[in-house]
Amino acid sequence: RRGIVISNCVIQASYAANDGGGVYFPSTATGLVTGTTFTRNRGTYGGGLCARGAGLVVSNCVFRENGADGGPGTGGAGAFLAASGTVVLCTFERNVSTGNDGGGLLINAGTPTVDRCQFVDNTADDWGGGLASYGGTAVIQNSLFLGNRADEGGAVHFNGGGVLRNNTLVDNRANLLSSSGGGIYLGGGAVENCILYFNSPENYAVPAALRFT
């Protein structure tokens, strides 16, 4: 597998009809993206960045005002992960997924870790204004979700396995009227030691017998 390094770059105003408006890592590639700002890029899967290969590390990056356009199952205006990897100390701000999911970040599979990140004022028309996770066993920890918006899971829409741990979720909103999870919509996995307040229409929605501690 090839190791690609992108360091201290500005990637802006780029477009892809499918994967990775700013940067695309295919399934055969992995590497490191660090200290890089993604601004006003657009794609269907990952407006700023799309990673389909396992092992990518994304650190100290900013994803701002990127967009993702498409139907259900697409999205990740800031970034899209389809395999295991690490996202650490990154900021996702004012990204918009139009007609799809994961305004800041969309996780599709694998065992990725998101640690010490900030998700601020991101929007998704469908699921997960800040972050949406469809499957796999993602670990989302030590992160802030502030002012994000979506139909379900204003901050986070979480399915599959994995855990949300030690996160703070405040002033996020789900647009549907009830049981839509302004802070968290939990369709799978677990929530541990998170702080939720001032989310609307409620802090969380748990449609099944799942672990929320």
PDB file of C-alpha atoms in Angstrom:
ATOM      1  CA  ARG A   1       0.000   0.000   0.000  1.00  0.00           C
ATOM      2  CA  ARG A   2       1.265   3.428  -0.888  1.00  0.00           C
ATOM      3  CA  GLY A   3       1.766   6.035   1.829  1.00  0.00           C
ATOM      4  CA  ILE A   4       0.793   9.530   0.653  1.00  0.00           C
ATOM      5  CA  VAL A   5       1.577  12.608   2.755  1.00  0.00           C
ATOM      6  CA  ILE A   6      -0.301  15.900   2.382  1.00  0.00           C
ATOM      7  CA  SER A   7       1.055  18.493   4.782  1.00  0.00           C
ATOM      8  CA  ASN A   8       0.353  22.183   5.418  1.00  0.00           C
ATOM      9  CA  CYS A   9      -1.656  22.769   2.246  1.00  0.00           C
ATOM     10  CA  VAL A  10      -4.734  24.793   1.312  1.00  0.00           C
ATOM     11  CA  ILE A  11      -7.157  22.898  -0.927  1.00  0.00           C
ATOM     12  CA  GLN A  12     -10.027  25.028  -2.130  1.00  0.00           C
ATOM     13  CA  ALA A  13     -12.768  25.437  -4.736  1.00  0.00           C
ATOM     14  CA  SER A  14     -12.274  21.976  -6.265  1.00  0.00           C
ATOM     15  CA  TYR A  15     -15.019  19.701  -7.592  1.00  0.00           C
ATOM     16  CA  ALA A  16     -15.530  15.975  -8.252  1.00  0.00           C
ATOM     17  CA  ALA A  17     -18.682  14.425  -9.682  1.00  0.00           C
ATOM     18  CA  ASN A  18     -18.295  11.455  -7.347  1.00  0.00           C
ATOM     19  CA  ASP A  19     -15.525  10.896  -4.742  1.00  0.00           C
ATOM     20  CA  GLY A  20     -13.510  13.586  -2.995  1.00  0.00           C
ATOM     21  CA  GLY A  21     -14.004  17.100  -4.257  1.00  0.00           C
ATOM     22  CA  GLY A  22     -10.714  18.184  -2.679  1.00  0.00           C
ATOM     23  CA  VAL A  23      -8.734  14.957  -2.161  1.00  0.00           C
ATOM     24  CA  TYR A  24      -9.513  11.309  -2.970  1.00  0.00           C
ATOM     25  CA  PHE A  25      -7.776   8.280  -1.419  1.00  0.00           C
ATOM     26  CA  PRO A  26      -8.813   5.106  -3.287  1.00  0.00           C
ATOM     27  CA  SER A  27      -8.952   1.702  -1.592  1.00  0.00           C
ATOM     28  CA  THR A  28      -5.335   1.011  -2.610  1.00  0.00           C
ATOM     29  CA  ALA A  29      -3.920   4.119  -0.928  1.00  0.00           C
ATOM     30  CA  THR A  30      -3.337   5.284   2.624  1.00  0.00           C
ATOM     31  CA  GLY A  31      -1.222   7.949   4.276  1.00  0.00           C
ATOM     32  CA  LEU A  32      -1.273  11.125   6.350  1.00  0.00           C
ATOM     33  CA  VAL A  33      -3.087  14.418   5.894  1.00  0.00           C
ATOM     34  CA  THR A  34      -1.944  17.035   8.392  1.00  0.00           C
ATOM     35  CA  GLY A  35      -2.121  20.785   8.904  1.00  0.00           C
ATOM     36  CA  THR A  36      -4.267  21.237   5.804  1.00  0.00           C
ATOM     37  CA  THR A  37      -7.331  23.421   5.207  1.00  0.00           C
ATOM     38  CA  PHE A  38     -10.157  22.269   2.912  1.00  0.00           C
ATOM     39  CA  THR A  39     -12.430  25.126   1.841  1.00  0.00           C
ATOM     40  CA  ARG A  40     -15.393  25.351  -0.584  1.00  0.00           C
ATOM     41  CA  ASN A  41     -14.797  21.990  -2.269  1.00  0.00           C
ATOM     42  CA  ARG A  42     -17.696  19.845  -3.552  1.00  0.00           C
ATOM     43  CA  GLY A  43     -18.310  16.158  -4.262  1.00  0.00           C
ATOM     44  CA  THR A  44     -20.912  13.431  -3.846  1.00  0.00           C
ATOM     45  CA  TYR A  45     -18.897  11.371  -1.330  1.00  0.00           C
ATOM     46  CA  GLY A  46     -16.680  13.736   0.638  1.00  0.00           C
ATOM     47  CA  GLY A  47     -16.754  17.339  -0.485  1.00  0.00           C
ATOM     48  CA  GLY A  48     -13.393  18.038   1.127  1.00  0.00           C
ATOM     49  CA  LEU A  49     -11.900  14.552   1.391  1.00  0.00           C
ATOM     50  CA  CYS A  50     -12.929  10.975   0.536  1.00  0.00           C
ATOM     51  CA  ALA A  51     -10.963   7.995   1.905  1.00  0.00           C
ATOM     52  CA  ARG A  52     -11.874   4.462   0.800  1.00  0.00           C
ATOM     53  CA  GLY A  53      -8.633   2.828   1.989  1.00  0.00           C
ATOM     54  CA  ALA A  54      -7.894   1.793   5.577  1.00  0.00           C
ATOM     55  CA  GLY A  55      -5.296   3.389   7.806  1.00  0.00           C
ATOM     56  CA  LEU A  56      -5.487   7.051   6.814  1.00  0.00           C
ATOM     57  CA  VAL A  57      -4.573   9.552   9.535  1.00  0.00           C
ATOM     58  CA  VAL A  58      -6.086  13.034   9.331  1.00  0.00           C
ATOM     59  CA  SER A  59      -4.705  15.421  11.947  1.00  0.00           C
ATOM     60  CA  ASN A  60      -4.862  19.138  12.710  1.00  0.00           C
ATOM     61  CA  CYS A  61      -6.930  19.896   9.604  1.00  0.00           C
ATOM     62  CA  VAL A  62      -9.770  22.357   8.990  1.00  0.00           C
ATOM     63  CA  PHE A  63     -12.792  21.497   6.837  1.00  0.00           C
ATOM     64  CA  ARG A  64     -14.766  24.685   6.190  1.00  0.00           C
ATOM     65  CA  GLU A  65     -17.704  25.466   3.868  1.00  0.00           C
ATOM     66  CA  ASN A  66     -17.409  22.315   1.793  1.00  0.00           C
ATOM     67  CA  GLY A  67     -20.453  20.707   0.179  1.00  0.00           C
ATOM     68  CA  ALA A  68     -21.783  17.268  -0.757  1.00  0.00           C
ATOM     69  CA  ASP A  69     -24.674  16.810  -3.186  1.00  0.00           C
ATOM     70  CA  GLY A  70     -26.600  13.594  -3.769  1.00  0.00           C
ATOM     71  CA  GLY A  71     -29.307  11.249  -2.556  1.00  0.00           C
ATOM     72  CA  PRO A  72     -29.572   9.003   0.518  1.00  0.00           C
ATOM     73  CA  GLY A  73     -26.372   7.136   1.319  1.00  0.00           C
ATOM     74  CA  THR A  74     -24.089   9.847  -0.023  1.00  0.00           C
ATOM     75  CA  GLY A  75     -22.685  12.837   1.831  1.00  0.00           C
ATOM     76  CA  GLY A  76     -19.864  13.861   4.115  1.00  0.00           C
ATOM     77  CA  ALA A  77     -19.568  17.472   3.033  1.00  0.00           C
ATOM     78  CA  GLY A  78     -16.390  17.855   5.072  1.00  0.00           C
ATOM     79  CA  ALA A  79     -15.074  14.295   4.756  1.00  0.00           C
ATOM     80  CA  PHE A  80     -16.186  10.739   3.970  1.00  0.00           C
ATOM     81  CA  LEU A  81     -14.543   7.627   5.483  1.00  0.00           C
ATOM     82  CA  ALA A  82     -15.297   4.172   4.051  1.00  0.00           C
ATOM     83  CA  ALA A  83     -12.725   2.234   6.118  1.00  0.00           C
ATOM     84  CA  SER A  84     -10.743   2.348   9.347  1.00  0.00           C
ATOM     85  CA  GLY A  85      -8.659   5.409  10.080  1.00  0.00           C
ATOM     86  CA  THR A  86      -8.024   8.208  12.569  1.00  0.00           C
ATOM     87  CA  VAL A  87      -9.299  11.779  12.593  1.00  0.00           C
ATOM     88  CA  VAL A  88      -7.744  13.808  15.387  1.00  0.00           C
ATOM     89  CA  LEU A  89      -7.655  17.491  16.380  1.00  0.00           C
ATOM     90  CA  CYS A  90      -9.657  18.577  13.323  1.00  0.00           C
ATOM     91  CA  THR A  91     -12.301  21.270  12.919  1.00  0.00           C
ATOM     92  CA  PHE A  92     -15.416  20.810  10.767  1.00  0.00           C
ATOM     93  CA  GLU A  93     -17.190  24.134  10.307  1.00  0.00           C
ATOM     94  CA  ARG A  94     -20.119  25.308   8.159  1.00  0.00           C
ATOM     95  CA  ASN A  95     -20.100  22.317   5.820  1.00  0.00           C
ATOM     96  CA  VAL A  96     -23.401  21.469   4.083  1.00  0.00           C
ATOM     97  CA  SER A  97     -24.677  18.105   2.812  1.00  0.00           C
ATOM     98  CA  THR A  98     -27.547  18.806   0.413  1.00  0.00           C
ATOM     99  CA  GLY A  99     -30.076  15.996   0.122  1.00  0.00           C
ATOM    100  CA  ASN A 100     -27.893  13.568   2.071  1.00  0.00           C
ATOM    101  CA  ASP A 101     -26.040  12.805   5.326  1.00  0.00           C
ATOM    102  CA  GLY A 102     -23.109  13.820   7.499  1.00  0.00           C
ATOM    103  CA  GLY A 103     -22.684  17.564   7.168  1.00  0.00           C
ATOM    104  CA  GLY A 104     -19.254  17.482   8.788  1.00  0.00           C
ATOM    105  CA  LEU A 105     -18.213  13.825   8.512  1.00  0.00           C
ATOM    106  CA  LEU A 106     -19.824  10.650   7.134  1.00  0.00           C
ATOM    107  CA  ILE A 107     -18.505   7.238   8.267  1.00  0.00           C
ATOM    108  CA  ASN A 108     -19.594   4.269   6.185  1.00  0.00           C
ATOM    109  CA  ALA A 109     -17.654   1.250   7.537  1.00  0.00           C
ATOM    110  CA  GLY A 110     -14.587   0.037   9.392  1.00  0.00           C
ATOM    111  CA  THR A 111     -13.320   0.928  12.860  1.00  0.00           C
ATOM    112  CA  PRO A 112     -12.357   4.619  12.618  1.00  0.00           C
ATOM    113  CA  THR A 113     -11.545   6.814  15.598  1.00  0.00           C
ATOM    114  CA  VAL A 114     -12.525  10.486  15.829  1.00  0.00           C
ATOM    115  CA  ASP A 115     -10.763  12.191  18.734  1.00  0.00           C
ATOM    116  CA  ARG A 116     -10.604  15.782  20.037  1.00  0.00           C
ATOM    117  CA  CYS A 117     -12.404  17.296  17.066  1.00  0.00           C
ATOM    118  CA  GLN A 118     -14.833  20.208  16.788  1.00  0.00           C
ATOM    119  CA  PHE A 119     -18.027  20.122  14.711  1.00  0.00           C
ATOM    120  CA  VAL A 120     -19.536  23.604  14.491  1.00  0.00           C
ATOM    121  CA  ASP A 121     -22.516  24.878  12.451  1.00  0.00           C
ATOM    122  CA  ASN A 122     -22.622  22.004   9.974  1.00  0.00           C
ATOM    123  CA  THR A 123     -25.849  21.042   8.182  1.00  0.00           C
ATOM    124  CA  ALA A 124     -27.272  17.881   6.600  1.00  0.00           C
ATOM    125  CA  ASP A 125     -30.639  17.676   4.884  1.00  0.00           C
ATOM    126  CA  ASP A 126     -31.127  14.126   6.144  1.00  0.00           C
ATOM    127  CA  TRP A 127     -29.037  12.464   8.927  1.00  0.00           C
ATOM    128  CA  GLY A 128     -26.283  13.803  11.169  1.00  0.00           C
ATOM    129  CA  GLY A 129     -25.614  17.513  10.872  1.00  0.00           C
ATOM    130  CA  GLY A 130     -22.203  17.158  12.501  1.00  0.00           C
ATOM    131  CA  LEU A 131     -21.505  13.467  11.955  1.00  0.00           C
ATOM    132  CA  ALA A 132     -23.304  10.395  10.632  1.00  0.00           C
ATOM    133  CA  SER A 133     -22.085   6.817  11.066  1.00  0.00           C
ATOM    134  CA  TYR A 134     -23.831   4.068   9.110  1.00  0.00           C
ATOM    135  CA  GLY A 135     -21.948   0.965  10.190  1.00  0.00           C
ATOM    136  CA  GLY A 136     -18.731  -0.492  11.468  1.00  0.00           C
ATOM    137  CA  THR A 137     -17.568   0.180  15.011  1.00  0.00           C
ATOM    138  CA  ALA A 138     -16.618   3.841  15.117  1.00  0.00           C
ATOM    139  CA  VAL A 139     -15.258   5.469  18.269  1.00  0.00           C
ATOM    140  CA  ILE A 140     -16.162   9.154  18.603  1.00  0.00           C
ATOM    141  CA  GLN A 141     -14.567  10.680  21.684  1.00  0.00           C
ATOM    142  CA  ASN A 142     -13.489  13.873  23.440  1.00  0.00           C
ATOM    143  CA  SER A 143     -15.144  16.053  20.801  1.00  0.00           C
ATOM    144  CA  LEU A 144     -17.423  19.107  20.684  1.00  0.00           C
ATOM    145  CA  PHE A 145     -20.633  19.353  18.638  1.00  0.00           C
ATOM    146  CA  LEU A 146     -22.066  22.874  18.577  1.00  0.00           C
ATOM    147  CA  GLY A 147     -24.843  24.408  16.487  1.00  0.00           C
ATOM    148  CA  ASN A 148     -25.260  21.588  13.958  1.00  0.00           C
ATOM    149  CA  ARG A 149     -28.547  20.907  12.092  1.00  0.00           C
ATOM    150  CA  ALA A 150     -30.204  17.914  10.362  1.00  0.00           C
ATOM    151  CA  ASP A 151     -33.604  16.250   9.981  1.00  0.00           C
ATOM    152  CA  GLU A 152     -32.531  13.437  12.354  1.00  0.00           C
ATOM    153  CA  GLY A 153     -29.560  13.592  14.692  1.00  0.00           C
ATOM    154  CA  GLY A 154     -28.874  17.300  14.685  1.00  0.00           C
ATOM    155  CA  ALA A 155     -25.330  16.709  15.961  1.00  0.00           C
ATOM    156  CA  VAL A 156     -24.837  12.942  15.502  1.00  0.00           C
ATOM    157  CA  HIS A 157     -26.771  10.134  13.795  1.00  0.00           C
ATOM    158  CA  PHE A 158     -25.169   6.900  15.020  1.00  0.00           C
ATOM    159  CA  ASN A 159     -25.872   3.393  13.704  1.00  0.00           C
ATOM    160  CA  GLY A 160     -24.004   0.095  13.693  1.00  0.00           C
ATOM    161  CA  GLY A 161     -21.637  -0.623  16.578  1.00  0.00           C
ATOM    162  CA  GLY A 162     -19.111   1.572  18.300  1.00  0.00           C
ATOM    163  CA  VAL A 163     -19.345   4.193  20.991  1.00  0.00           C
ATOM    164  CA  LEU A 164     -19.770   7.912  21.576  1.00  0.00           C
ATOM    165  CA  ARG A 165     -17.621   8.720  24.618  1.00  0.00           C
ATOM    166  CA  ASN A 166     -16.755  11.893  26.564  1.00  0.00           C
ATOM    167  CA  ASN A 167     -18.301  14.285  24.034  1.00  0.00           C
ATOM    168  CA  THR A 168     -20.105  17.587  24.582  1.00  0.00           C
ATOM    169  CA  LEU A 169     -23.167  18.339  22.442  1.00  0.00           C
ATOM    170  CA  VAL A 170     -24.835  21.729  22.808  1.00  0.00           C
ATOM    171  CA  ASP A 171     -27.350  23.839  20.830  1.00  0.00           C
ATOM    172  CA  ASN A 172     -27.830  21.343  18.026  1.00  0.00           C
ATOM    173  CA  ARG A 173     -31.208  20.888  16.301  1.00  0.00           C
ATOM    174  CA  ALA A 174     -33.129  18.153  14.536  1.00  0.00           C
ATOM    175  CA  ASN A 175     -35.721  19.560  12.157  1.00  0.00           C
ATOM    176  CA  LEU A 176     -38.329  16.806  12.574  1.00  0.00           C
ATOM    177  CA  LEU A 177     -40.843  17.509  15.299  1.00  0.00           C
ATOM    178  CA  SER A 178     -40.297  14.650  17.769  1.00  0.00           C
ATOM    179  CA  SER A 179     -38.098  11.617  18.495  1.00  0.00           C
ATOM    180  CA  SER A 180     -35.502  12.904  16.044  1.00  0.00           C
ATOM    181  CA  GLY A 181     -32.623  13.594  18.448  1.00  0.00           C
ATOM    182  CA  GLY A 182     -31.456  17.163  18.447  1.00  0.00           C
ATOM    183  CA  GLY A 183     -28.188  16.057  20.015  1.00  0.00           C
ATOM    184  CA  ILE A 184     -27.954  12.327  19.238  1.00  0.00           C
ATOM    185  CA  TYR A 185     -30.092   9.899  17.267  1.00  0.00           C
ATOM    186  CA  LEU A 186     -28.861   6.522  18.488  1.00  0.00           C
ATOM    187  CA  GLY A 187     -29.769   3.639  16.201  1.00  0.00           C
ATOM    188  CA  GLY A 188     -26.896   1.413  17.358  1.00  0.00           C
ATOM    189  CA  GLY A 189     -23.834   1.348  19.563  1.00  0.00           C
ATOM    190  CA  ALA A 190     -23.518   3.074  22.926  1.00  0.00           C
ATOM    191  CA  VAL A 191     -23.205   6.514  24.508  1.00  0.00           C
ATOM    192  CA  GLU A 192     -20.954   6.913  27.533  1.00  0.00           C
ATOM    193  CA  ASN A 193     -20.218   9.949  29.710  1.00  0.00           C
ATOM    194  CA  CYS A 194     -21.438  12.580  27.242  1.00  0.00           C
ATOM    195  CA  ILE A 195     -22.784  16.044  28.118  1.00  0.00           C
ATOM    196  CA  LEU A 196     -25.925  17.129  26.233  1.00  0.00           C
ATOM    197  CA  TYR A 197     -27.823  20.374  26.759  1.00  0.00           C
ATOM    198  CA  PHE A 198     -29.927  22.958  24.889  1.00  0.00           C
ATOM    199  CA  ASN A 199     -30.467  20.569  21.977  1.00  0.00           C
ATOM    200  CA  SER A 200     -33.909  20.563  20.334  1.00  0.00           C
ATOM    201  CA  PRO A 201     -36.524  19.161  20.059  1.00  0.00           C
ATOM    202  CA  GLU A 202     -34.851  16.851  22.622  1.00  0.00           C
ATOM    203  CA  ASN A 203     -31.295  16.022  23.638  1.00  0.00           C
ATOM    204  CA  TYR A 204     -31.429  12.475  22.302  1.00  0.00           C
ATOM    205  CA  ALA A 205     -33.665   9.868  20.671  1.00  0.00           C
ATOM    206  CA  VAL A 206     -33.117   6.155  21.285  1.00  0.00           C
ATOM    207  CA  PRO A 207     -35.498   4.066  19.147  1.00  0.00           C
ATOM    208  CA  ALA A 208     -34.276   0.670  20.443  1.00  0.00           C
ATOM    209  CA  ALA A 209     -33.043  -0.879  23.678  1.00  0.00           C
ATOM    210  CA  LEU A 210     -29.507   0.481  23.413  1.00  0.00           C
ATOM    211  CA  ARG A 211     -26.906   1.462  25.974  1.00  0.00           C
ATOM    212  CA  PHE A 212     -26.954   5.095  27.079  1.00  0.00           C
ATOM    213  CA  THR A 213     -24.917   5.722  30.255  1.00  0.00           C
TER     214      THR A 213
END
